[in-house]
Amino acid sequence: MTATVTRDPAAPPATPRRRVVVSGPARAAIGFASGALLLFALAPSALSDFRLSLLAKYLCLAMVAVGIGLAWGRGGLLTLGQGVFFGLGGYAMAMHMKLADAGPGELPDFMALYGQLDALPWWWRPFASPWFALPATVLLPMLVAFLLGSLVFRRRVRGAYFAILSQALAAALVIFLIGQQGTTGGTNGLTDFQGFFGYDLDDPVNQRMVYFIVAGGLLLLLALARQLMHSRYGELLVAVRDGEERVRFLGHNPATVKLVAYVVAAGMAGLAGALFVPAVGIINPALIGVVPSIEFVVGVAVGGRAVLLGPVLGAVAVAWARTSLSEEFPAAWTYLQGLLFVLVVAFLPGGLASLPALARRLRRTPRQEVGT
Amino acid sequence: MLAGHARRRRTAGALAVLLTATLALAGCGSKTGQNTAAAGASVDTSGDTVKVGLLNSLSGTMAISEVTVRDAILLAVEEINAAGGVLGKKIEPIGEDGASDWPTFAEKAEKLIKENGVAAVFGCWTSASRKAVKPVFEANKSLLFYPVQYEGLEQSPYIFYTGATTNQQIVPGLDYLKSQGKTSVYLVGSDYVFPRTANKIIKAYAQANGMTVLGEDYAPLGSTEFGTIVNKVKAAKAAAVFNTLNGDSNVAFFKEYKSAGLTAASTPVVSVSIAEEEVKSIGTQYLADQLTAWNYYQTTPGAANEKFVAAYKAKYGADKPTSDPMEAAYVSVHLWKAMVEKAGSFDVEKVKAAADGVTYEAPEGLVTVDGATQHIHKTARIGKVDASGLITEVWNSGGPLKPDPYLKGYPWATGLS
Amino acid sequence: MTVLVGQLFTGVSIGAVLLLIALGLSLTFGQMGVINMAHGEFIMAGAYTVYVLQGAISSAGISLFVALPVAFLVAGALGALLEYLLIRRLYARPLDTLLVTWGVSLILQQLARDIFGAPNVQTRAPDWLTGNVPLFGDLTLSTNRLFILALAILAVVGLTLVLRLTPLGRRIRAVVQNRDLAAVSGIPTGRVDRLTFFIGSGLAGVAGVALTLLGPIGPTMGTNLIIDAFLVVVVGGIGTLKGGVIVAFVLGTLQSLVEYTTTLSVAKVVVFVAIVGFLQWRPQGLFTLRTRSLA
C-alpha cells in the first residue's frame, strides 16, 4: 500500500458525464416506475401475507444496503458498524411503541418484570412522544455517526483502522445493551408490541400497511441516493475514494466529504431499523452486533457495491437465499455463504451487477477508459 | 443545467406520486383494542397426517444444545407413529432452523403456523427465543411446547412449559445448600434474563432463610475470561457458588475455578445449566463432585427411563448421553398426544381445555399437567457429577412439586413479580 | 493488597493471552496490512490440534508439548495456503481482504463443526497445569496462567530474534519498510510475504494451544477474542512489536482492574472508549515505524 492513488476495482468504468445527462433521467424514471409497480402492485397480489411480511423484512435490510452502497461503493468507506445505526433507529422506534402500548404513566411490561423500577428512566421519557421518537430514529444515528466520524476522519484514521473501530463500536454497544437488562430488555431485546401508532399489529391489513410504508421508504432512499450520486457531491465522493490526496490538493477537505456519506448512510440504517421493528416485531442486540454488521456488507458486495441497485438486489437475494436454503440445508448454507463471499469479493469485486458489463467487455475489445 | 432542473422536477413529481400511493394503500386496518383480532390459525387436518413444527437452532451458537432436543422430539414422534399415531393420524414433523437468532425464531414460528398449518410447535431453548415467539403464538392462537427449565414469571395462554420453573429447580437447589449447612453463596451467571431473574429470586430466598449473598457477577454470553470473577469468589470466601452460566462460559469458569484452588469439597458449585451433554465438553477433570439441579438425569431409576435411554442410544449412538431438556422435550410430545386424545380433537382451544390433569409415565417419573398454569408437576433432583461424566442423584424432593411460576406459595417471594 | 496483586496478575495474564493472539496479527496486519478475520480460526486449528494429539498420545503433558510445534505448523500451513490462494491477489485492496477472510472464517468454522461436531470438545491438561503456586497470604498464582505468560514472553523473544538476527527477518523488515525498493534489491517479496504469513498464522496456532488451558475448544472459540487482538495491534502501532507488547499488558490490566470494581460489560466499554480517545491523540498508534514509503 505504497501508492495512495489506487483505483478501486469495484468501481465501474468512469462513464463520461454527457451520457448520464442525456439518458439518465429518462432511464431513472422508467426504473423508478417499474420498481414502484413491482413493489406496490405485483408483490402484494402475488405473495401470501406471510411471504409479504418476509419481503418487508428483506426490504428493511435493503435500505441499510443503499446507505452502505453510497458510503462504501462510492466513498470507499467500509462501514462495518452499520448495525449500530440500525440498532439505534430500531431501539428508538421500539421504545416509543413499548411506551405507547403501556399507556401514559405506565412502565413497559419487561421493565416491571426485570427492572424493579418505580419510574421510567429519564432517557426513556422523551420517546413517549411520537414527535420526538420518529425524528430520533433517523437523527440519533446521524448524530452518533457525526460525532464518531468527525473524530475519526479528521485525524486521518486509515481505512483498515476505521473498519476495526466500527466493529469494536458495534461490539461495545451490544455489550452495553445486554448489561442494562432492566432498561433495555437485555438479550431479549424489545418485543411483543401490540400496536403501531394506534393500529393493531396483529391485524393482517395493518401488516400490509407496514409493508407499503417499508416499500415506500426504500424507494425514497433510492431516489435520495441517486440524487446524491449524480450531484457534484457524488463526484467529489468518488474522487475522494480514488485519490484522497489529490482531492486535498485541489482545496477540498476529504474529511467533510467522507463525513457526509457516513452520516447519510447512518441515517438510512436508522430508518431501516425503525421500520424493521413494526415489520418484524422485535429488535435485539444480536441484530446489531459484529456479525450482522458484516452481513449487511455481504449483500452489498454480492449485488455490486458501486451501482445504485446492486446493494438492494444483493441484500434481498442474500436474505431470501438464507431463508429458503437454511431451512433445508443449514450446514450447506454456511459453506455457500462463505464461498459466495470469497468468490465475489476476490474475483468479481463489482458484484453480480458487473456481470453484464463483464460479458460485454469479453465480447468486444475494451474501449479506452477516460482517466483513472 | 436545464436538464438538471427538469430532472429535479420529475423526481419530485415521482416522489409525490409515491407518497400518495403509499398513503392510499396503507389505509385503515383495525385500531388496537378494537378486538377484531385475527381468527386463530387453522390446523391443517386434511389428509391422513397431522403436521407438527420443530423449531430448534440447527446452526449458530445454540445448535450444540438444541440439536439434542430436536433428536429427542423426533424419537418421540417416531414412537408415537409406530404405535399408530394420534387420533388415527400419523405425525408429520416439519423442522425449521431458528439459527440461534431470535427474530428468525419468530419468523419461522409464523411460517410453521400460517404456511404449514401445524397443530403444535415443539422447541425453543433460550428465554429470549421464547419471548420472541410468544407474541406470534398468541396472535395466531397456536400452541408452543417449551421444553427447557426457565426463570418463571410467565404464563402465556398459548405456551405449555414442560421444563422446570423456579420452584422446581432453583428453590430446591437452595434448600439443599441450606440443608448442608451452607450459609453464604456467591452468584455467578451469564448476562441474560434467566440468570438475572434467578438471582433475584435467590437473593429474596437468602434474605428470608438467613443466608448471605456475598456477591453477584455476570459475564457476557460467550465470555471466556473468568480470572477476575474467580478472584472475587475466592476473596469473598463464600461457602458455595450458585452458577447460572450458560454454554462456553462454563468451560472457562471451571478451568479457572480449579486453578484457583477452589474445590467441590471446600466450595461446591451448584449449576443449573450443566447437564450430561455439557459435562462431556467441560471434562470431569474440572467438574468431578460438583453439584447440579435438574428434574432428570440419565441415571434416574425406573423402567420408563431405561426404555428411553436405550431407544435414544439405539437411534443416535451409544456415546450420546440423555439429559433433562431432552427428556422434557420427549415428554412434551407424548403429553400433547395425550391431551389431543383426551380432547378428541386437534383444535387448539379444545386441547387447552383438556390439558388439566393429563398424565404421562415419563422417564423422570409420573408427570401431570397443571391446567391453570400450563406447567407440569415435576420432581426436583440434586445430582453430583461422577468420574465417568454421568450425574448421580444425591437428593430429591420425594415427589412431584406443583408448578408455581410466580412463586405465589412462597411468602418471601412477594414483590418479585 | 492481596486483591490488588491478584488482579494485577490476572490483568497481566489477560494481556499475555491477548499478546499471543496479537503477535501473529502484528505480523500479518501490522507488517503486511492484511486484516485477516480468519486468524481466530487458526487459533481454533491450534486448539483442535491438541485434541487430536491427545487421541494419539495419552500423556497430557507430553501431548501438550508436542502440540506446540505441531499446532504452529498446522496453523502456519493453513495461513500460507490462504495467502497463496487468495490474499496475494488482494494486497492492493486491504478492505477486501477483511471481507474475503471473513468468508473463509465462516467456511473453516463449519468445517470444524462437520469434522469434530458442533459441541465443544474437551482436552486434558497435565495436573501441574491445573494447580497454583501460593505466594503470600491467600494469594495464589495459577500455573496455567504462569505457563501462558512464559509462552507469550518466549514467543515475543523468539519473534524478535528472528526479525532482528536472521536473513529472513531482515528481508521481512525490508519488505515492510519499502516493498518496491526491496523488490528492486532482489528480495523475492512474494515468497517473503508467504513466509511472514506462515509465521504469523503459526503463532495463532500456538495461541490456540495455550487457550485449551483456559477455555472451551469449539468451532467459534476464535471469534470472541479476535477484535480485542486487532485493537491491540491498532493501538500499538503498525510495524512494531514493542507497541503491541505494551498495549496488550496495559489493556489487560485496565480491563481486570475496572472489572473488579464494576462488571465485565462496563470494563469492555471503558476499554473501548479509552482506545478511541487514545487514537484521537495518536492516530498512528503508540509507536510508529519511521519509513520513507508513502503509506
Short mmCIF file of N, CA and C in Angstrom, two decimals, chain A residues 17 20-21 25-26 29 32 36 40 48-51 53-54 57-58 112-116 175 178-181 185 187-188 191-206 209 212-213 215-216 219-220 223 226-227 230-231 276 280 282 284 286-287 322-324 326-327 330 334, chain B residues 1 3-4 7-8 10-11 14-15 18-19 21-22 25-38 58-59 95-97 100-104 106-108 110-112 114-115 127-132 134-135 138-139 151 153-154 191-194 196-197 200 220-221 406 415-417:
data_model
loop_
_atom_site.label_atom_id
_atom_site.label_comp_id
_atom_site.label_asym_id
_atom_site.label_seq_id
_atom_site.Cartn_x
_atom_site.Cartn_y
_atom_site.Cartn_z
N ARG A 17 -19.60 11.98 -18.47
CA ARG A 17 -20.72 12.65 -17.84
C ARG A 17 -21.84 12.96 -18.82
N VAL A 20 -24.75 10.46 -19.01
CA VAL A 20 -25.64 10.45 -17.86
C VAL A 20 -26.70 11.54 -18.01
N VAL A 21 -26.25 12.70 -18.42
CA VAL A 21 -27.18 13.83 -18.53
C VAL A 21 -28.27 13.55 -19.56
N PRO A 25 -32.02 10.64 -16.66
CA PRO A 25 -33.33 10.90 -16.05
C PRO A 25 -34.42 10.01 -16.61
N ALA A 26 -34.42 9.82 -17.92
CA ALA A 26 -35.47 9.00 -18.51
C ALA A 26 -35.37 7.57 -17.99
N ALA A 29 -36.44 7.41 -14.41
CA ALA A 29 -37.89 7.49 -14.24
C ALA A 29 -38.55 6.16 -14.56
N PHE A 32 -37.66 3.73 -11.80
CA PHE A 32 -38.39 4.08 -10.60
C PHE A 32 -39.84 3.60 -10.70
N ALA A 36 -41.69 0.76 -8.50
CA ALA A 36 -42.90 1.04 -7.74
C ALA A 36 -44.00 0.04 -8.12
N PHE A 40 -45.46 -2.21 -5.29
CA PHE A 40 -46.79 -1.80 -4.81
C PHE A 40 -47.92 -2.62 -5.40
N SER A 48 -48.39 -14.36 -0.33
CA SER A 48 -49.26 -14.54 0.83
C SER A 48 -48.86 -13.53 1.91
N ASP A 49 -49.72 -13.37 2.90
CA ASP A 49 -49.43 -12.43 3.98
C ASP A 49 -48.07 -12.69 4.60
N PHE A 50 -47.80 -13.99 4.82
CA PHE A 50 -46.56 -14.34 5.48
C PHE A 50 -45.35 -13.98 4.62
N ARG A 51 -45.42 -14.32 3.33
CA ARG A 51 -44.29 -14.02 2.44
C ARG A 51 -44.13 -12.52 2.27
N SER A 53 -44.73 -10.30 4.54
CA SER A 53 -44.06 -9.74 5.71
C SER A 53 -42.58 -10.09 5.68
N LEU A 54 -42.24 -11.26 5.09
CA LEU A 54 -40.82 -11.57 4.91
C LEU A 54 -40.17 -10.55 3.97
N LYS A 57 -39.29 -7.47 5.62
CA LYS A 57 -38.04 -7.59 6.37
C LYS A 57 -36.83 -7.43 5.44
N TYR A 58 -36.88 -8.10 4.29
CA TYR A 58 -35.76 -8.00 3.35
C TYR A 58 -35.57 -6.56 2.88
N ALA A 112 -41.12 -3.66 34.31
CA ALA A 112 -41.71 -4.04 35.58
C ALA A 112 -41.18 -5.40 36.01
N LEU A 113 -40.93 -6.28 35.03
CA LEU A 113 -40.52 -7.65 35.31
C LEU A 113 -39.06 -7.73 35.72
N TYR A 114 -38.18 -7.08 34.96
CA TYR A 114 -36.75 -7.25 35.21
C TYR A 114 -36.10 -6.07 35.92
N GLY A 115 -36.72 -4.91 35.76
CA GLY A 115 -36.01 -3.72 36.20
C GLY A 115 -36.23 -3.39 37.66
N GLN A 116 -37.38 -3.78 38.18
CA GLN A 116 -37.75 -3.38 39.53
C GLN A 116 -37.61 -1.87 39.69
N ILE A 175 -22.63 -5.12 24.11
CA ILE A 175 -22.34 -5.45 25.50
C ILE A 175 -23.08 -4.50 26.44
N ILE A 178 -26.87 -5.36 26.50
CA ILE A 178 -27.14 -6.59 27.22
C ILE A 178 -27.00 -6.38 28.72
N GLY A 179 -26.00 -5.57 29.08
CA GLY A 179 -25.76 -5.35 30.50
C GLY A 179 -26.87 -4.58 31.20
N GLN A 180 -27.60 -3.76 30.47
CA GLN A 180 -28.65 -2.93 31.08
C GLN A 180 -30.02 -3.58 30.91
N GLN A 181 -30.15 -4.82 31.37
CA GLN A 181 -31.38 -5.55 31.09
C GLN A 181 -32.64 -4.86 31.58
N GLY A 185 -34.06 -4.37 28.08
CA GLY A 185 -34.54 -5.69 27.72
C GLY A 185 -33.42 -6.71 27.56
N THR A 187 -30.58 -9.29 26.42
CA THR A 187 -30.50 -10.10 25.19
C THR A 187 -31.87 -10.28 24.55
N ASN A 188 -32.93 -10.27 25.34
CA ASN A 188 -34.26 -10.43 24.76
C ASN A 188 -34.57 -9.32 23.79
N THR A 191 -39.67 -6.61 22.42
CA THR A 191 -40.55 -7.40 21.57
C THR A 191 -41.96 -7.35 22.15
N ASP A 192 -42.86 -8.10 21.54
CA ASP A 192 -44.24 -8.19 22.00
C ASP A 192 -44.94 -6.82 21.92
N PHE A 193 -44.99 -6.28 20.71
CA PHE A 193 -45.65 -4.99 20.50
C PHE A 193 -47.12 -5.23 20.15
N GLN A 194 -47.98 -4.40 20.72
CA GLN A 194 -49.41 -4.54 20.39
C GLN A 194 -49.78 -3.68 19.19
N GLY A 195 -49.37 -2.44 19.22
CA GLY A 195 -49.86 -1.54 18.18
C GLY A 195 -48.77 -0.68 17.60
N PHE A 196 -49.07 -0.11 16.45
CA PHE A 196 -48.16 0.78 15.75
C PHE A 196 -48.93 2.07 15.50
N PHE A 197 -48.68 3.07 16.30
CA PHE A 197 -49.43 4.33 16.23
C PHE A 197 -50.93 4.08 16.25
N GLY A 198 -51.32 3.24 17.19
CA GLY A 198 -52.74 3.02 17.38
C GLY A 198 -53.33 1.91 16.53
N TYR A 199 -52.55 1.43 15.53
CA TYR A 199 -53.09 0.35 14.70
C TYR A 199 -52.64 -1.00 15.23
N ASP A 200 -53.57 -1.93 15.33
CA ASP A 200 -53.30 -3.25 15.88
C ASP A 200 -52.37 -4.03 14.94
N LEU A 201 -51.21 -4.42 15.47
CA LEU A 201 -50.23 -5.09 14.60
C LEU A 201 -50.59 -6.54 14.27
N ASP A 202 -51.55 -7.12 15.03
CA ASP A 202 -51.96 -8.50 14.73
C ASP A 202 -52.85 -8.58 13.51
N ASP A 203 -53.43 -7.45 13.15
CA ASP A 203 -54.36 -7.44 12.03
C ASP A 203 -53.58 -7.51 10.71
N PRO A 204 -53.88 -8.51 9.85
CA PRO A 204 -53.14 -8.65 8.60
C PRO A 204 -53.22 -7.40 7.73
N VAL A 205 -54.34 -6.69 7.79
CA VAL A 205 -54.47 -5.47 6.99
C VAL A 205 -53.40 -4.46 7.40
N ASN A 206 -53.19 -4.37 8.70
CA ASN A 206 -52.18 -3.42 9.18
C ASN A 206 -50.77 -3.90 8.88
N MET A 209 -50.11 -2.70 5.62
CA MET A 209 -49.84 -1.26 5.70
C MET A 209 -48.36 -1.04 5.99
N PHE A 212 -46.29 -1.58 2.95
CA PHE A 212 -46.31 -0.46 1.98
C PHE A 212 -45.44 0.69 2.45
N ILE A 213 -45.45 0.93 3.75
CA ILE A 213 -44.60 2.01 4.25
C ILE A 213 -43.13 1.68 4.03
N ALA A 215 -41.87 -0.33 1.73
CA ALA A 215 -41.56 -0.26 0.30
C ALA A 215 -41.42 1.20 -0.13
N GLY A 216 -42.33 2.04 0.37
CA GLY A 216 -42.23 3.47 0.04
C GLY A 216 -40.94 4.06 0.56
N LEU A 219 -37.99 3.11 -1.73
CA LEU A 219 -37.95 3.87 -2.98
C LEU A 219 -37.47 5.30 -2.71
N LEU A 220 -37.90 5.83 -1.58
CA LEU A 220 -37.49 7.18 -1.20
C LEU A 220 -35.97 7.25 -1.03
N ALA A 223 -34.21 7.08 -4.34
CA ALA A 223 -34.24 8.35 -5.05
C ALA A 223 -33.22 9.31 -4.47
N ARG A 226 -29.74 8.30 -5.44
CA ARG A 226 -29.46 8.60 -6.84
C ARG A 226 -29.15 10.08 -7.01
N GLN A 227 -29.96 10.91 -6.36
CA GLN A 227 -29.70 12.34 -6.44
C GLN A 227 -28.29 12.66 -5.97
N HIS A 230 -25.49 11.54 -8.34
CA HIS A 230 -25.36 12.28 -9.60
C HIS A 230 -25.13 13.76 -9.38
N SER A 231 -24.96 14.15 -8.13
CA SER A 231 -24.70 15.57 -7.89
C SER A 231 -23.19 15.82 -7.92
N PHE A 276 -37.99 -1.78 10.60
CA PHE A 276 -37.81 -3.20 10.88
C PHE A 276 -38.66 -3.62 12.08
N VAL A 280 -41.08 -6.68 11.66
CA VAL A 280 -40.66 -7.99 12.15
C VAL A 280 -41.13 -8.22 13.58
N ILE A 282 -39.56 -7.22 16.48
CA ILE A 282 -38.55 -7.37 17.53
C ILE A 282 -37.30 -6.58 17.14
N ASN A 284 -33.27 -6.62 18.88
CA ASN A 284 -32.45 -7.11 19.99
C ASN A 284 -30.98 -6.98 19.66
N ALA A 286 -28.59 -8.98 19.25
CA ALA A 286 -27.98 -9.88 18.27
C ALA A 286 -28.16 -9.37 16.85
N LEU A 287 -29.10 -8.43 16.64
CA LEU A 287 -29.33 -7.91 15.29
C LEU A 287 -28.36 -6.81 14.93
N ARG A 322 -30.93 -17.08 2.31
CA ARG A 322 -30.75 -17.58 3.67
C ARG A 322 -32.03 -18.25 4.16
N THR A 323 -33.16 -17.55 3.98
CA THR A 323 -34.42 -18.10 4.45
C THR A 323 -34.73 -19.43 3.79
N SER A 324 -34.58 -19.48 2.47
CA SER A 324 -35.03 -20.69 1.80
C SER A 324 -34.01 -21.81 1.87
N SER A 326 -31.47 -22.17 4.23
CA SER A 326 -31.10 -22.62 5.57
C SER A 326 -32.18 -23.53 6.14
N GLU A 327 -33.40 -23.47 5.60
CA GLU A 327 -34.43 -24.39 6.05
C GLU A 327 -34.03 -25.82 5.74
N PRO A 330 -28.96 -26.30 6.64
CA PRO A 330 -28.30 -25.27 7.43
C PRO A 330 -26.77 -25.29 7.27
N THR A 334 -24.10 -22.33 5.32
CA THR A 334 -22.93 -21.65 5.85
C THR A 334 -21.77 -21.72 4.86
N MET B 1 -27.68 22.59 -17.49
CA MET B 1 -28.40 22.78 -16.22
C MET B 1 -29.91 22.69 -16.40
N ALA B 3 -31.35 20.50 -18.12
CA ALA B 3 -31.67 19.09 -17.91
C ALA B 3 -31.75 18.79 -16.42
N GLY B 4 -30.84 19.42 -15.68
CA GLY B 4 -30.83 19.21 -14.24
C GLY B 4 -32.14 19.63 -13.61
N ARG B 7 -34.87 17.28 -14.39
CA ARG B 7 -34.70 16.04 -13.66
C ARG B 7 -35.25 16.19 -12.25
N ARG B 8 -34.88 17.32 -11.65
CA ARG B 8 -35.29 17.51 -10.28
C ARG B 8 -36.82 17.55 -10.17
N ARG B 10 -38.97 16.23 -12.22
CA ARG B 10 -39.55 14.93 -12.47
C ARG B 10 -39.43 14.03 -11.22
N THR B 11 -38.27 14.12 -10.60
CA THR B 11 -38.08 13.29 -9.40
C THR B 11 -39.07 13.70 -8.32
N ALA B 14 -42.34 12.28 -9.09
CA ALA B 14 -42.40 10.85 -8.82
C ALA B 14 -42.54 10.59 -7.33
N LEU B 15 -41.82 11.40 -6.55
CA LEU B 15 -41.90 11.22 -5.10
C LEU B 15 -43.29 11.51 -4.58
N LEU B 18 -45.43 8.66 -5.33
CA LEU B 18 -45.09 7.57 -4.45
C LEU B 18 -45.71 7.74 -3.07
N LEU B 19 -45.59 8.97 -2.54
CA LEU B 19 -46.10 9.25 -1.22
C LEU B 19 -47.61 9.04 -1.15
N ALA B 21 -49.38 7.21 -3.15
CA ALA B 21 -49.69 5.79 -3.31
C ALA B 21 -49.51 5.06 -1.99
N THR B 22 -48.40 5.37 -1.29
CA THR B 22 -48.15 4.70 -0.02
C THR B 22 -49.28 4.95 0.95
N LEU B 25 -52.57 3.22 -0.13
CA LEU B 25 -52.57 1.78 0.06
C LEU B 25 -52.52 1.40 1.52
N ALA B 26 -51.85 2.29 2.31
CA ALA B 26 -51.58 1.93 3.69
C ALA B 26 -52.82 1.96 4.57
N GLY B 27 -53.86 2.61 4.12
CA GLY B 27 -55.01 2.93 4.95
C GLY B 27 -55.56 1.81 5.81
N CYS B 28 -56.38 2.23 6.65
CA CYS B 28 -57.31 1.55 7.52
C CYS B 28 -57.22 0.06 7.76
N GLY B 29 -56.68 -0.30 8.88
CA GLY B 29 -56.88 -1.62 9.47
C GLY B 29 -57.50 -1.35 10.82
N SER B 30 -57.60 -2.40 11.64
CA SER B 30 -58.25 -2.15 12.92
C SER B 30 -57.29 -1.46 13.87
N LYS B 31 -57.87 -0.66 14.74
CA LYS B 31 -57.08 0.01 15.77
C LYS B 31 -56.86 -0.96 16.93
N THR B 32 -55.85 -0.65 17.76
CA THR B 32 -55.64 -1.51 18.92
C THR B 32 -56.85 -1.44 19.84
N GLY B 33 -57.16 -2.58 20.44
CA GLY B 33 -58.24 -2.61 21.41
C GLY B 33 -59.61 -2.74 20.79
N GLN B 34 -59.66 -2.76 19.43
CA GLN B 34 -60.98 -2.91 18.80
C GLN B 34 -61.44 -4.35 18.82
N ASN B 35 -60.46 -5.24 19.15
CA ASN B 35 -60.81 -6.62 19.35
C ASN B 35 -61.39 -7.31 18.12
N THR B 36 -60.85 -6.95 16.95
CA THR B 36 -61.26 -7.67 15.75
C THR B 36 -60.19 -8.69 15.41
N ALA B 37 -59.29 -8.92 16.39
CA ALA B 37 -58.06 -9.69 16.15
C ALA B 37 -58.27 -10.88 15.23
N ALA B 38 -57.20 -11.23 14.57
CA ALA B 38 -57.24 -12.29 13.58
C ALA B 38 -57.83 -13.55 14.18
N LEU B 58 -30.43 -25.13 14.50
CA LEU B 58 -29.56 -26.16 13.94
C LEU B 58 -28.23 -25.56 13.55
N SER B 59 -28.14 -24.22 13.59
CA SER B 59 -26.88 -23.56 13.30
C SER B 59 -26.70 -22.46 14.32
N GLY B 95 -39.44 -29.51 10.27
CA GLY B 95 -38.36 -28.87 11.01
C GLY B 95 -38.02 -27.49 10.45
N GLU B 96 -37.72 -26.57 11.35
CA GLU B 96 -37.22 -25.26 10.93
C GLU B 96 -36.01 -24.91 11.79
N ASP B 97 -35.09 -24.17 11.19
CA ASP B 97 -33.88 -23.79 11.89
C ASP B 97 -34.02 -22.38 12.44
N SER B 100 -30.19 -19.78 16.11
CA SER B 100 -29.71 -19.06 17.30
C SER B 100 -29.99 -17.57 17.23
N ASP B 101 -31.00 -17.20 16.47
CA ASP B 101 -31.27 -15.80 16.21
C ASP B 101 -32.76 -15.54 16.49
N TRP B 102 -33.06 -14.67 17.46
CA TRP B 102 -34.45 -14.58 17.94
C TRP B 102 -35.44 -14.14 16.87
N PRO B 103 -35.13 -13.12 16.06
CA PRO B 103 -36.10 -12.77 15.01
C PRO B 103 -36.36 -13.92 14.04
N THR B 104 -35.32 -14.73 13.80
CA THR B 104 -35.52 -15.89 12.93
C THR B 104 -36.51 -16.86 13.58
N ALA B 106 -38.99 -16.07 15.48
CA ALA B 106 -40.33 -15.51 15.29
C ALA B 106 -40.82 -15.75 13.86
N GLU B 107 -39.91 -15.53 12.92
CA GLU B 107 -40.27 -15.69 11.50
C GLU B 107 -40.65 -17.13 11.20
N LYS B 108 -39.83 -18.08 11.72
CA LYS B 108 -40.09 -19.49 11.42
C LYS B 108 -41.36 -19.97 12.12
N GLU B 110 -43.99 -18.20 12.64
CA GLU B 110 -45.09 -17.71 11.83
C GLU B 110 -45.26 -18.57 10.58
N LYS B 111 -44.13 -18.96 10.01
CA LYS B 111 -44.19 -19.79 8.81
C LYS B 111 -44.86 -21.13 9.12
N LEU B 112 -44.44 -21.76 10.24
CA LEU B 112 -45.00 -23.07 10.59
C LEU B 112 -46.50 -22.96 10.80
N LYS B 114 -48.69 -20.39 9.78
CA LYS B 114 -49.50 -19.88 8.67
C LYS B 114 -49.35 -20.69 7.38
N GLU B 115 -48.13 -21.08 7.07
CA GLU B 115 -47.92 -21.77 5.79
C GLU B 115 -48.15 -23.27 5.91
N SER B 127 -34.54 -18.23 26.75
CA SER B 127 -35.69 -17.42 27.12
C SER B 127 -35.94 -16.35 26.08
N ALA B 128 -34.85 -15.83 25.51
CA ALA B 128 -35.01 -14.77 24.53
C ALA B 128 -35.77 -15.27 23.30
N SER B 129 -35.50 -16.51 22.88
CA SER B 129 -36.22 -17.02 21.72
C SER B 129 -37.69 -17.25 22.07
N ARG B 130 -37.94 -17.66 23.32
CA ARG B 130 -39.34 -17.86 23.73
C ARG B 130 -40.09 -16.53 23.77
N LYS B 131 -39.42 -15.52 24.32
CA LYS B 131 -40.06 -14.19 24.36
C LYS B 131 -40.32 -13.68 22.95
N ALA B 132 -39.43 -14.03 22.00
CA ALA B 132 -39.60 -13.53 20.63
C ALA B 132 -40.77 -14.21 19.93
N LYS B 134 -43.39 -15.69 21.51
CA LYS B 134 -44.62 -15.64 22.31
C LYS B 134 -45.71 -14.80 21.63
N PRO B 135 -45.42 -13.57 21.18
CA PRO B 135 -46.49 -12.81 20.52
C PRO B 135 -47.01 -13.48 19.26
N GLU B 138 -49.45 -16.15 20.38
CA GLU B 138 -50.65 -15.55 20.95
C GLU B 138 -51.51 -14.90 19.86
N ALA B 139 -50.87 -14.25 18.90
CA ALA B 139 -51.64 -13.59 17.84
C ALA B 139 -52.35 -14.62 16.96
N GLU B 151 -36.92 -19.12 33.83
CA GLU B 151 -36.89 -18.24 35.00
C GLU B 151 -38.27 -17.97 35.60
N LEU B 153 -42.16 -16.56 36.15
CA LEU B 153 -42.76 -15.24 35.98
C LEU B 153 -43.35 -15.07 34.58
N GLU B 154 -43.90 -16.13 34.05
CA GLU B 154 -44.53 -16.04 32.73
C GLU B 154 -45.62 -17.10 32.65
N ASP B 191 -24.88 -12.99 31.33
CA ASP B 191 -25.69 -11.78 31.36
C ASP B 191 -26.90 -11.90 30.45
N TYR B 192 -27.95 -12.53 30.95
CA TYR B 192 -29.22 -12.52 30.22
C TYR B 192 -30.36 -12.77 31.20
N VAL B 193 -31.53 -12.95 30.66
CA VAL B 193 -32.72 -12.93 31.51
C VAL B 193 -32.73 -13.99 32.59
N PHE B 194 -32.43 -15.23 32.21
CA PHE B 194 -32.58 -16.31 33.18
C PHE B 194 -31.70 -16.10 34.42
N ARG B 196 -30.31 -13.39 35.64
CA ARG B 196 -30.66 -12.20 36.40
C ARG B 196 -31.94 -12.41 37.19
N THR B 197 -32.93 -13.07 36.58
CA THR B 197 -34.17 -13.32 37.30
C THR B 197 -33.96 -14.37 38.38
N LYS B 200 -32.37 -12.83 41.30
CA LYS B 200 -33.30 -12.00 42.05
C LYS B 200 -34.05 -12.88 43.06
N PRO B 220 -20.68 -11.54 30.01
CA PRO B 220 -21.41 -11.52 28.74
C PRO B 220 -21.50 -12.95 28.18
N LEU B 221 -22.60 -13.27 27.52
CA LEU B 221 -22.77 -14.60 26.91
C LEU B 221 -21.57 -14.89 26.02
N TYR B 406 -45.08 -18.05 39.48
CA TYR B 406 -44.97 -16.72 40.10
C TYR B 406 -44.60 -16.80 41.58
N GLY B 415 -43.58 -9.56 45.80
CA GLY B 415 -42.91 -8.37 45.33
C GLY B 415 -41.88 -8.66 44.25
N LEU B 416 -41.69 -9.94 43.94
CA LEU B 416 -40.72 -10.27 42.88
C LEU B 416 -41.31 -10.07 41.50
N SER B 417 -42.60 -10.37 41.37
CA SER B 417 -43.17 -10.25 40.04
C SER B 417 -43.98 -9.02 39.91
#
